Amino acid sequence: MQATLSGDQTAYRLLLTDLRPWLTAYFKKRIHHNTVEDLVQDTLMTLHHKRQTFNPDYPFGPWISAVARHRWIDHMRKTLKYVETEIDENHPSEDHKQDECAKHDVRTLLNLIPETQARMIEMMKLQEMTVAEISCQTGHSPSSVKIMVHRGMKKMMAAVEDIKVEDIKDE
Amino acid sequence: MNDLLIDQLVNDLNPKKPLLNKSLWKHCTICLVAVIIVILSFMGLRLDHLAAMQNGAMFWKPLIFFTAWLGSILLITDISRPQGGLKKRHIIPLVTAGMVFLWQFFMQRHSFSWDDITLALNHTSALVCVSMIMGFGLMTMIIIWKYWLLKTATEHPTLLGGLAGFSAGCLSATAYALHCNHDTILYISVYYILPILLLCLMGAYMGRKFLRW
């Protein structure tokens, strides 16, 4: 880099060629693969324009790292609203696994209570329907809908409590 | 594609002087000396300089702005490069300036009656003080901007611009303090610090706008 500042073109070419794979690896860890090449080129151009800010009394590594980090942050600022995420169906995320487990638990609990109560709870808690809507759809009065949901929930809570007690006994 | 870019960059290479801190110090010191010479040549040393030397006003007033100027230059050198960060020890001159200011504030606290405040602030020469500090400060800022700031690559453009304005204001206040004979701390608080803050704000705005890279 010191030779570069004095105008040595051979040293400069060597420096840029050596830096290219390092920068590519640096950005590959941080951003989407499509934009890595753009950012590498952008960083090389920044290095060219701001090369006088390199102080020959200090090592080159921290300086180029700071330049690359600056370019990366700048890129993130510009593209923050377009976050790219790839959904891989074969490898579901932890959240996805948790959702599936919760769905399974709810289905199991609903099977433990009478069918009418389970249907009411599903409509009210999962489909977020109002009491009036459920009443219209099922033909039951609003107060009986409320009672059935309440009783069903109570039975489900009791089932959960039983499972907890059994688990403690097993331990 | 990238090899083409490397070829272009290599062909565009020309020798460049590294950005060394001594360059900033050199330009700023030349500016300070030049402003002092201009003020002393055209406006002269304060008329009561002998009395001011005896009561210390000849020293503490320029000292406040001189130490603040030193501190701001040190902080500018800290953040002018990509890997730069503020060094705690470089805040010491700014703290010293603040302490001298506070010392004078307590020394002059007996003259903080409403009449004294009105008398101190309604002085006719206040406009001259403000315009002189602003004028010389702006000229200094242009020089700092041209010879230093445009070459920098900072991660804190707003702070760097603000510090450049602050340093330019402190520089011109140091020089102007040798001519001005208003030593009340209230007068200094308003008519010296106001233009410095204006320059600081202007620098911060310009830094935010033009020092991004």
Coordinates of C-alpha atoms in Angstrom, one line a residue:
Chain A
M1 CA 0.0 0.0 0.0
Q2 CA 2.9 2.3 0.7
A3 CA 4.3 1.6 -2.8
T4 CA 0.8 2.3 -4.1
L5 CA 0.8 5.8 -2.6
S6 CA 4.0 6.6 -4.4
G7 CA 2.3 5.5 -7.7
D8 CA 3.7 2.0 -8.2
Q9 CA 1.2 0.4 -10.6
T10 CA 2.6 -3.2 -10.3
A11 CA 2.3 -3.1 -6.5
Y12 CA -1.2 -1.7 -6.9
R13 CA -2.3 -4.4 -9.3
L14 CA -1.0 -7.0 -7.0
L15 CA -2.7 -5.4 -4.0
L16 CA -6.1 -5.2 -5.7
T17 CA -5.9 -8.8 -7.1
D18 CA -5.0 -10.1 -3.7
L19 CA -7.7 -8.1 -2.0
R20 CA -10.5 -9.4 -4.4
P21 CA -10.9 -12.9 -2.9
W22 CA -10.6 -11.5 0.7
L23 CA -13.3 -9.0 0.0
T24 CA -15.5 -11.6 -1.7
A25 CA -15.2 -13.8 1.3
Y26 CA -15.9 -10.9 3.7
F27 CA -19.1 -9.9 2.0
K28 CA -20.3 -13.4 1.3
K29 CA -20.6 -13.9 5.1
R30 CA -22.7 -10.8 5.4
I31 CA -24.9 -10.2 2.4
H32 CA -26.9 -12.0 -0.3
H33 CA -24.7 -13.6 -2.9
N34 CA -26.2 -11.6 -5.8
T35 CA -24.8 -8.3 -4.5
V36 CA -21.4 -9.5 -3.3
E37 CA -19.6 -8.7 -6.6
D38 CA -21.2 -5.2 -6.7
L39 CA -20.0 -4.5 -3.2
V40 CA -16.5 -5.8 -3.9
Q41 CA -16.2 -3.5 -6.9
D42 CA -17.6 -0.6 -4.8
T43 CA -15.0 -1.2 -2.1
L44 CA -12.1 -1.4 -4.6
M45 CA -13.3 2.0 -6.0
T46 CA -13.5 3.5 -2.5
L47 CA -10.0 2.2 -1.7
H48 CA -8.8 3.9 -4.9
H49 CA -10.5 7.3 -4.1
K50 CA -9.7 7.3 -0.4
R51 CA -6.2 5.7 -0.5
Q52 CA -4.6 8.9 1.0
T53 CA -6.4 8.2 4.3
F54 CA -4.2 5.2 4.8
N55 CA -1.5 6.1 7.4
P56 CA 1.8 4.3 6.5
D57 CA 2.7 4.2 10.2
Y58 CA -0.2 1.8 10.9
P59 CA -1.1 -1.7 9.6
F60 CA -3.1 -2.1 6.4
G61 CA -5.5 -4.7 7.7
P62 CA -7.6 -2.6 10.1
W63 CA -7.8 0.1 7.5
I64 CA -9.2 -2.0 4.7
S65 CA -11.5 -3.8 7.2
A66 CA -12.9 -0.4 8.2
V67 CA -13.4 0.6 4.5
A68 CA -15.1 -2.7 3.8
R69 CA -17.3 -2.4 6.9
H70 CA -18.3 1.1 5.9
R71 CA -19.3 0.0 2.4
W72 CA -21.3 -2.9 3.8
I73 CA -23.2 -0.7 6.3
D74 CA -23.8 1.9 3.6
H75 CA -25.2 -0.9 1.4
M76 CA -27.4 -2.2 4.2
R77 CA -28.8 1.4 4.8
K78 CA -29.7 1.7 1.2
T79 CA -31.3 -1.7 0.8
L80 CA -32.8 -2.0 4.3
K81 CA -36.3 -2.0 3.0
Y82 CA -35.7 -4.8 0.5
V83 CA -34.6 -7.6 2.8
E84 CA -34.2 -10.8 0.8
T85 CA -35.1 -14.0 2.5
E86 CA -35.2 -17.4 0.9
I87 CA -37.7 -19.9 2.3
D88 CA -36.4 -23.4 2.2
E89 CA -39.3 -25.8 2.5
N90 CA -37.0 -28.8 3.2
H91 CA -35.4 -27.1 6.3
P92 CA -38.2 -25.5 8.3
S93 CA -37.1 -22.8 10.9
E94 CA -37.3 -23.2 14.6
D95 CA -40.4 -21.0 14.7
H96 CA -42.1 -23.2 12.0
K97 CA -41.4 -26.3 14.1
Q98 CA -42.8 -24.6 17.2
D99 CA -46.0 -23.7 15.2
E100 CA -46.4 -27.2 14.0
C101 CA -46.1 -28.6 17.6
A102 CA -48.6 -26.1 18.9
K103 CA -51.1 -27.0 16.2
H104 CA -50.7 -30.7 17.0
D105 CA -51.2 -30.0 20.8
V106 CA -54.4 -28.0 20.1
R107 CA -55.8 -30.7 17.8
T108 CA -55.1 -33.4 20.5
L109 CA -56.8 -31.3 23.2
L110 CA -59.8 -30.6 21.0
N111 CA -60.3 -34.4 20.5
L112 CA -60.6 -34.8 24.3
I113 CA -63.8 -32.7 24.5
P114 CA -67.3 -33.2 23.0
E115 CA -67.4 -32.4 19.2
T116 CA -69.9 -29.4 19.6
Q117 CA -67.7 -27.7 22.2
A118 CA -64.6 -28.3 20.1
R119 CA -66.3 -26.8 17.1
M120 CA -67.4 -23.7 19.1
I121 CA -63.8 -23.2 20.5
E122 CA -62.3 -23.6 17.1
M123 CA -64.6 -20.9 15.7
M124 CA -64.1 -18.5 18.5
K125 CA -60.4 -18.9 19.4
L126 CA -58.9 -20.0 16.1
Q127 CA -61.1 -18.4 13.4
E128 CA -61.7 -15.4 15.7
M129 CA -65.4 -15.3 15.0
T130 CA -67.7 -13.3 17.3
V131 CA -70.4 -14.9 19.6
A132 CA -73.1 -13.5 17.3
E133 CA -71.6 -15.0 14.2
I134 CA -71.2 -18.4 15.9
S135 CA -74.8 -18.2 17.1
C136 CA -76.0 -17.4 13.6
Q137 CA -74.0 -20.2 12.0
T138 CA -74.8 -23.0 14.6
G139 CA -78.3 -22.0 15.6
H140 CA -77.4 -22.0 19.3
S141 CA -78.3 -18.9 21.4
P142 CA -75.4 -16.5 22.2
S143 CA -75.5 -17.4 25.9
S144 CA -75.3 -21.2 25.2
V145 CA -72.4 -20.6 22.8
K146 CA -70.5 -18.7 25.7
I147 CA -71.3 -21.5 28.1
M148 CA -70.2 -24.3 25.7
V149 CA -66.9 -22.5 25.0
H150 CA -66.3 -21.9 28.7
R151 CA -67.0 -25.6 29.6
G152 CA -64.9 -26.8 26.7
M153 CA -61.9 -24.6 27.7
K154 CA -62.3 -25.7 31.3
K155 CA -62.1 -29.4 30.2
M156 CA -59.0 -28.7 28.1
M157 CA -57.3 -26.8 31.0
A158 CA -58.0 -29.8 33.2
A159 CA -56.5 -32.2 30.6
V160 CA -53.4 -30.0 30.5
E161 CA -53.1 -30.0 34.3
D162 CA -53.5 -33.8 34.3
I163 CA -50.7 -34.2 31.8
K164 CA -48.5 -31.9 34.0
V165 CA -49.2 -33.9 37.1
E166 CA -48.4 -37.2 35.3
D167 CA -45.1 -35.7 34.0
I168 CA -44.1 -34.7 37.6
K169 CA -44.9 -38.2 38.9
D170 CA -42.8 -39.8 36.1
E171 CA -39.8 -37.7 37.1
Chain B
M1 CA -15.7 -7.5 -15.2
N2 CA -13.7 -7.1 -12.0
D3 CA -10.4 -7.5 -13.8
L4 CA -11.5 -4.7 -16.1
L5 CA -12.1 -2.6 -13.1
I6 CA -8.7 -3.4 -11.6
D7 CA -7.1 -2.4 -15.0
Q8 CA -9.0 0.9 -15.0
L9 CA -8.0 1.6 -11.4
V10 CA -4.3 0.7 -12.0
N11 CA -4.2 2.9 -15.1
D12 CA -5.8 5.8 -13.1
L13 CA -3.2 5.5 -10.3
N14 CA -1.1 8.5 -9.6
P15 CA 1.1 9.4 -6.6
K16 CA -0.8 10.8 -3.6
K17 CA 0.5 12.2 -0.4
P18 CA -0.9 10.4 2.6
L19 CA -3.1 12.3 4.9
L20 CA -0.8 13.1 7.8
N21 CA -2.0 14.9 10.9
K22 CA 0.9 17.4 10.7
S23 CA -0.7 18.8 7.5
L24 CA -3.8 19.8 9.4
W25 CA -1.7 21.2 12.3
K26 CA 0.3 23.2 9.8
H27 CA -2.7 24.7 8.0
C28 CA -4.5 25.5 11.2
T29 CA -1.4 27.1 12.8
I30 CA -0.9 29.2 9.7
C31 CA -4.5 30.3 9.9
L32 CA -4.2 31.2 13.6
V33 CA -1.1 33.2 13.0
A34 CA -2.6 34.9 9.9
V35 CA -5.8 35.9 11.7
I36 CA -3.8 37.2 14.8
I37 CA -1.6 39.3 12.4
V38 CA -4.7 40.7 10.6
I39 CA -6.5 41.6 13.8
L40 CA -3.5 43.1 15.5
S41 CA -2.5 45.0 12.3
F42 CA -5.9 46.5 11.5
M43 CA -7.6 46.6 15.0
G44 CA -4.6 46.5 17.3
L45 CA -4.1 44.9 20.7
R46 CA -6.8 45.8 23.3
L47 CA -6.4 49.3 24.6
D48 CA -6.2 48.3 28.3
H49 CA -3.7 45.5 27.6
L50 CA -1.5 46.5 30.6
A51 CA -4.3 46.4 33.1
A52 CA -5.6 43.2 31.4
M53 CA -2.2 41.6 31.9
Q54 CA -2.3 42.5 35.6
N55 CA -5.8 41.1 36.2
G56 CA -5.2 38.1 34.0
A57 CA -7.9 38.8 31.4
M58 CA -5.3 39.1 28.7
F59 CA -4.4 35.4 29.3
W60 CA -7.5 33.5 30.5
K61 CA -9.8 34.8 27.8
P62 CA -7.7 33.6 24.8
L63 CA -6.7 30.5 26.8
I64 CA -10.3 29.3 26.9
F65 CA -10.6 29.3 23.1
F66 CA -7.1 28.3 22.5
T67 CA -7.3 25.1 24.5
A68 CA -10.8 24.4 23.0
W69 CA -9.2 24.8 19.6
L70 CA -6.4 22.4 20.4
G71 CA -8.8 19.8 21.7
S72 CA -11.1 20.1 18.6
I73 CA -8.1 19.7 16.3
L74 CA -7.0 16.5 18.2
L75 CA -10.5 15.1 17.9
I76 CA -10.7 16.0 14.2
T77 CA -7.4 14.0 13.6
D78 CA -9.0 11.1 15.6
I79 CA -12.0 10.6 13.4
S80 CA -10.7 11.6 9.9
R81 CA -9.8 8.1 8.9
P82 CA -12.1 5.0 8.4
Q83 CA -10.7 3.1 11.3
G84 CA -10.5 6.2 13.6
G85 CA -12.3 6.7 16.9
L86 CA -12.3 9.4 19.5
K87 CA -9.5 9.1 22.0
K88 CA -10.5 9.9 25.6
R89 CA -7.2 11.8 26.4
H90 CA -7.9 14.2 23.5
I91 CA -11.0 15.5 25.4
I92 CA -8.7 16.9 28.1
P93 CA -8.0 20.3 26.4
L94 CA -11.8 20.8 26.0
V95 CA -12.4 19.9 29.7
T96 CA -9.6 22.4 30.6
A97 CA -11.3 25.1 28.5
G98 CA -14.6 24.4 30.3
M99 CA -12.9 24.5 33.7
V100 CA -11.2 27.9 33.0
F101 CA -14.6 29.1 31.8
L102 CA -16.3 27.9 35.0
W103 CA -13.5 29.3 37.2
Q104 CA -14.2 32.8 35.7
F105 CA -17.9 32.2 36.0
F106 CA -17.5 31.7 39.8
M107 CA -15.0 34.5 40.1
Q108 CA -17.5 36.9 38.5
R109 CA -20.6 35.6 40.1
H110 CA -21.0 38.8 42.3
S111 CA -21.8 40.8 39.1
F112 CA -24.8 38.7 38.1
S113 CA -27.4 41.3 39.0
W114 CA -30.0 42.2 36.4
D115 CA -28.4 45.6 35.8
D116 CA -25.0 44.0 35.2
I117 CA -26.4 41.4 32.8
T118 CA -28.3 44.1 30.8
L119 CA -25.1 46.3 30.8
A120 CA -23.0 43.4 29.7
L121 CA -25.3 42.3 26.9
N122 CA -26.4 45.6 25.5
H123 CA -23.0 46.7 24.4
T124 CA -22.9 48.4 21.0
S125 CA -19.7 46.6 19.9
A126 CA -21.3 43.1 20.3
L127 CA -22.3 43.0 16.7
V128 CA -18.6 43.7 15.7
C129 CA -17.5 40.8 18.0
V130 CA -20.0 38.4 16.5
S131 CA -19.3 39.4 12.9
M132 CA -15.5 39.2 13.4
I133 CA -15.6 35.8 14.9
M134 CA -18.1 34.5 12.3
G135 CA -16.1 36.1 9.4
F136 CA -12.7 34.8 10.3
G137 CA -14.2 31.5 11.4
L138 CA -15.8 31.1 8.0
M139 CA -12.6 31.8 6.2
T140 CA -10.7 29.3 8.4
M141 CA -13.4 26.7 7.9
I142 CA -13.1 27.1 4.1
I143 CA -9.4 26.4 4.4
I144 CA -9.8 23.4 6.7
W145 CA -12.5 22.1 4.4
K146 CA -10.4 22.4 1.3
Y147 CA -7.1 21.1 2.6
W148 CA -8.3 18.5 5.1
L149 CA -11.9 17.6 5.3
L150 CA -12.5 16.8 1.6
K151 CA -9.6 14.3 1.7
T152 CA -10.9 12.5 4.8
A153 CA -13.0 9.3 5.0
T154 CA -14.8 9.4 8.3
E155 CA -17.4 7.2 9.8
H156 CA -18.9 10.3 11.6
P157 CA -19.4 13.0 9.0
T158 CA -21.7 15.1 11.1
L159 CA -19.4 15.1 14.1
L160 CA -16.4 15.8 11.9
G161 CA -18.1 18.8 10.2
G162 CA -19.3 20.1 13.6
L163 CA -15.8 19.8 15.1
A164 CA -14.4 21.6 12.0
G165 CA -16.8 24.5 12.6
F166 CA -16.1 24.5 16.3
S167 CA -12.4 24.6 15.7
A168 CA -12.6 27.4 13.2
G169 CA -14.8 29.4 15.6
C170 CA -12.4 28.9 18.5
L171 CA -9.5 29.9 16.3
S172 CA -11.0 33.2 15.4
A173 CA -12.2 33.8 18.9
T174 CA -8.7 33.2 20.3
A175 CA -7.3 35.8 17.9
Y176 CA -10.2 38.3 18.4
A177 CA -9.9 37.9 22.2
L178 CA -6.5 39.7 22.0
H179 CA -8.3 42.8 20.7
C180 CA -11.7 42.7 22.5
N181 CA -11.8 44.3 26.0
H182 CA -15.1 42.8 27.2
D183 CA -14.1 40.4 29.9
T184 CA -17.5 39.7 31.5
I185 CA -18.3 36.0 31.4
L186 CA -21.9 36.8 30.4
Y187 CA -20.7 38.8 27.4
I188 CA -18.3 35.9 26.4
S189 CA -21.1 33.3 26.9
V190 CA -23.3 35.1 24.5
Y191 CA -21.3 37.0 21.9
Y192 CA -18.3 34.6 21.6
I193 CA -20.0 31.3 22.1
L194 CA -23.0 32.1 19.9
P195 CA -21.0 32.5 16.6
I196 CA -18.9 29.4 17.6
L197 CA -22.1 27.4 18.0
L198 CA -23.5 28.8 14.7
L199 CA -20.3 27.7 12.9
C200 CA -20.5 24.4 14.6
L201 CA -24.1 23.8 13.5
M202 CA -23.2 24.9 10.0
G203 CA -20.3 22.5 9.9
A204 CA -22.4 19.7 11.2
Y205 CA -25.0 20.3 8.5
M206 CA -22.4 20.5 5.8
G207 CA -20.6 17.5 7.1
R208 CA -23.7 15.4 7.0
K209 CA -24.4 16.5 3.5
F210 CA -20.9 16.5 1.9
L211 CA -18.6 14.3 3.9
R212 CA -20.3 11.0 3.2
W213 CA -18.3 8.6 1.1

